[in-house]
Short mmCIF file of N, CA and C in Angstrom, two decimals:
data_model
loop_
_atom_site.label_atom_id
_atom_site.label_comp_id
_atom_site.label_asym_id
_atom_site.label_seq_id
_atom_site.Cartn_x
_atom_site.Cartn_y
_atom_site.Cartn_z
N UNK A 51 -0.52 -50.27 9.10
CA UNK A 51 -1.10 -49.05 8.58
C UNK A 51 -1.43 -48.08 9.71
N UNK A 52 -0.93 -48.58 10.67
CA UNK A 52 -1.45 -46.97 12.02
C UNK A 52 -0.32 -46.49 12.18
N UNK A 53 -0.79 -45.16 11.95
CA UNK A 53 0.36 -43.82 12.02
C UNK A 53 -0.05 -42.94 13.35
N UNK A 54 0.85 -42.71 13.87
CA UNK A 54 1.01 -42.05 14.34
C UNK A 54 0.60 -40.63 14.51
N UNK A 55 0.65 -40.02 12.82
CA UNK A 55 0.62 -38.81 12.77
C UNK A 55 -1.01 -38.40 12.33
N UNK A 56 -1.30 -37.53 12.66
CA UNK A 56 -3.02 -37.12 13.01
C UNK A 56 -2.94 -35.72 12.92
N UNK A 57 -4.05 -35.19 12.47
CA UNK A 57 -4.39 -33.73 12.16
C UNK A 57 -3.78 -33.28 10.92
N UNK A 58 -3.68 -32.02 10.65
CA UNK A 58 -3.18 -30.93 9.35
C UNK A 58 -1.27 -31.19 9.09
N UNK A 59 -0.92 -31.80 8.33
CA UNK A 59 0.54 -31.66 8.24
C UNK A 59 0.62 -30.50 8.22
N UNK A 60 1.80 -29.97 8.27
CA UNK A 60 2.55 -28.60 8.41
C UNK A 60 3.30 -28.90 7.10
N UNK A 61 3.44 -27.26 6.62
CA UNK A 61 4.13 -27.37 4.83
C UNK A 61 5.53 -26.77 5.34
N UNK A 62 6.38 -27.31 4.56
CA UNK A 62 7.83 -26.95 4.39
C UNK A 62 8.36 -26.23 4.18
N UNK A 63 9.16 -25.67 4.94
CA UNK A 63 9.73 -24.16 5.09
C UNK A 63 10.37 -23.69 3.88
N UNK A 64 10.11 -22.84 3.25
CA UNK A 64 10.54 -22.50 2.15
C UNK A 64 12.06 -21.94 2.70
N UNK A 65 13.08 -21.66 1.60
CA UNK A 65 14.55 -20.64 2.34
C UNK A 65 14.55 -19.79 1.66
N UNK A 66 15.26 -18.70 2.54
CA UNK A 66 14.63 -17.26 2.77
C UNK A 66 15.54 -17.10 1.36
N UNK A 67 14.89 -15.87 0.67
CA UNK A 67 15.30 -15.58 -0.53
C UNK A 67 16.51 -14.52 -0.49
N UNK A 68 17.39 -14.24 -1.29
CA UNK A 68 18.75 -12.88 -1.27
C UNK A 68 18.20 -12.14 -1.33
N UNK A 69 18.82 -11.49 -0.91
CA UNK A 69 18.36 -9.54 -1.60
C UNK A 69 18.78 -9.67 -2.68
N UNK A 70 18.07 -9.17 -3.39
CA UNK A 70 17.97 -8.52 -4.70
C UNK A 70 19.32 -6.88 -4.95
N UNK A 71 19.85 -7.28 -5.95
CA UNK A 71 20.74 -6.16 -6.75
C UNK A 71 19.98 -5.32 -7.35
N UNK A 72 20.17 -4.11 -7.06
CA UNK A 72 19.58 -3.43 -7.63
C UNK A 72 20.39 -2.20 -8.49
N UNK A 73 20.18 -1.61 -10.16
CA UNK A 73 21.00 -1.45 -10.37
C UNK A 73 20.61 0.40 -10.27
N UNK A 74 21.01 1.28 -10.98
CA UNK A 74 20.54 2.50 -10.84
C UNK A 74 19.12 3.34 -11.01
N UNK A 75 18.91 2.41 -12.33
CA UNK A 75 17.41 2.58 -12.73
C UNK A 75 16.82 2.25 -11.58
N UNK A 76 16.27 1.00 -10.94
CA UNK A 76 16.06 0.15 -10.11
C UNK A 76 15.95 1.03 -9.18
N UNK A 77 16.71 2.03 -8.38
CA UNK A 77 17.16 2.73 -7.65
C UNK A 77 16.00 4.13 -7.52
N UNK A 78 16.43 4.53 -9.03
CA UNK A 78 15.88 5.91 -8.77
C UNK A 78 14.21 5.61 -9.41
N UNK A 79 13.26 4.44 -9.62
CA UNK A 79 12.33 3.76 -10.06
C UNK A 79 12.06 4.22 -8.31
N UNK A 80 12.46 3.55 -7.74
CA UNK A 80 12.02 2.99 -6.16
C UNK A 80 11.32 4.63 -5.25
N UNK A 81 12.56 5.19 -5.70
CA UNK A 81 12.86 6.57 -4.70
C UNK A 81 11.41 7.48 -5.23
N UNK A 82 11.12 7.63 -6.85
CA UNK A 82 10.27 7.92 -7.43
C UNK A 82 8.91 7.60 -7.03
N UNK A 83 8.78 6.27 -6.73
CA UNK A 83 7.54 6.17 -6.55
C UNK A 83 7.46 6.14 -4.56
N UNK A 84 8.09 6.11 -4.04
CA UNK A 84 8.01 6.28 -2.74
C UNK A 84 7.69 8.16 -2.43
N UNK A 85 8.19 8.75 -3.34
CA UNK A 85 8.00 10.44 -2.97
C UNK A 85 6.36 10.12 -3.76
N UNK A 86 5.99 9.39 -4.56
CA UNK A 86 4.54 9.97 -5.16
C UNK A 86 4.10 9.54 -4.28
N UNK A 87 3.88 8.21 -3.17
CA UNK A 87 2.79 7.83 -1.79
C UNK A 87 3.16 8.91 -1.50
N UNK A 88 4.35 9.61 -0.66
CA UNK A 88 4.11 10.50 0.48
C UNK A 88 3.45 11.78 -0.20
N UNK A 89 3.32 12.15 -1.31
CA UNK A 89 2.65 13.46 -2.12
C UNK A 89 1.45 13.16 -1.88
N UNK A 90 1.21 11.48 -2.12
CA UNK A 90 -0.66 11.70 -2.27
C UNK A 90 -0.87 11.30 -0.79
N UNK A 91 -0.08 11.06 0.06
CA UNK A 91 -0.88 10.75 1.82
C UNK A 91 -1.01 12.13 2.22
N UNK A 92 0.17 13.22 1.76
CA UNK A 92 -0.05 14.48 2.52
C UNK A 92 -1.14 15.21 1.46
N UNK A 93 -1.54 14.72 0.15
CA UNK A 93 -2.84 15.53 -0.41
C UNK A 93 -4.04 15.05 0.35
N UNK A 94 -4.28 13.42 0.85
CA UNK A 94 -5.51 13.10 1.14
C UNK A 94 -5.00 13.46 3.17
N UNK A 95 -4.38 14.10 3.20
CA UNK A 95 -4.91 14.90 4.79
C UNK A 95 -5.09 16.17 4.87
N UNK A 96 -4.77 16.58 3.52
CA UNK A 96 -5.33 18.38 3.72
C UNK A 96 -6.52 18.46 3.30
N UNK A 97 -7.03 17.20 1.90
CA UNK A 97 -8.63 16.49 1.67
C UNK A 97 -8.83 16.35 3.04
N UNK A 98 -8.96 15.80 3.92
CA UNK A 98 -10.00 15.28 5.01
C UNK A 98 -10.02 16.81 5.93
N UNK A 99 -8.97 17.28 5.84
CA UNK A 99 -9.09 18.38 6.95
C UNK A 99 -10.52 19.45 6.84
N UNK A 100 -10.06 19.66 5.07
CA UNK A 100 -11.20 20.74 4.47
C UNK A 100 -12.33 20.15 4.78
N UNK A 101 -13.04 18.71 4.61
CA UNK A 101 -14.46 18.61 4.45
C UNK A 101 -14.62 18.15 3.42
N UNK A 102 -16.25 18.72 3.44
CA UNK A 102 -16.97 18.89 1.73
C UNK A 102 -16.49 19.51 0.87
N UNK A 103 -16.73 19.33 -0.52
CA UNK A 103 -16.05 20.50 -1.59
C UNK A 103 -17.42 21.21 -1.45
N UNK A 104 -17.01 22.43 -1.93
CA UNK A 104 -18.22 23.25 -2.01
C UNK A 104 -18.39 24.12 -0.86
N UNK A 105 -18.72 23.82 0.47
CA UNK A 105 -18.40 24.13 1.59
C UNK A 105 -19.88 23.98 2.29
N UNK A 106 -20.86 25.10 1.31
CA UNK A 106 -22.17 24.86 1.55
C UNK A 106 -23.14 23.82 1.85
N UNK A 107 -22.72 23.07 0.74
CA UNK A 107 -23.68 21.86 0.66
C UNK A 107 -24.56 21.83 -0.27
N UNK A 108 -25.61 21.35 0.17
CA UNK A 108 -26.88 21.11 -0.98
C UNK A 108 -27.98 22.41 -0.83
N UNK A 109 -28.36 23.31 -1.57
CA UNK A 109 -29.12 24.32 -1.64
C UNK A 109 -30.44 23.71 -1.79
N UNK A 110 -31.56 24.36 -1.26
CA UNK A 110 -33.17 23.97 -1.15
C UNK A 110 -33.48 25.50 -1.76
N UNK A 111 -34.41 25.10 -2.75
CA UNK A 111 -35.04 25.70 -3.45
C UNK A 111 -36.14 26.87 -2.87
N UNK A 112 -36.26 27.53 -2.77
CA UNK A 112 -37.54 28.49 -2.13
C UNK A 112 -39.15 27.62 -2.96
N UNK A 113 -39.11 26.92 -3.62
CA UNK A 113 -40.70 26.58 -3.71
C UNK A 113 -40.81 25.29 -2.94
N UNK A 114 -42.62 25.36 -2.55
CA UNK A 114 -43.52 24.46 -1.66
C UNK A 114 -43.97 23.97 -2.72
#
């Protein structure tokens, strides 16, 4: 019963999977949603550029 082997086994290499066929739908699905990230990365850097909405901020009242 003495082994040799000691510590964490190592798991078995899975094999690497095909590429995938893709057919036209598939295609223009992909292209579609890759132009909506780059629409909303270039909306949230003209967001950070501006700031605050509003511009002002928070108004204080004239009463003590």
């Amino acid at each position: 019963m003495s082994s040799k082997q000691g510590g964490k086994l190592k798991p078995l290499k899975q094999p690497k999977s095909d590429k995938k066929d893709y057919d036209e739908t598939d295609l223009a699905n992909l292209q579609k949603k890759k132009d909506e990230e780059k629409a909303m990365k270039e909306l949230r850097a003209k967001a950070s550029q501006k700031g605050s909405f509003g511009g002002t901020g928070l108004k204080k009242s004239g009463k003590k």
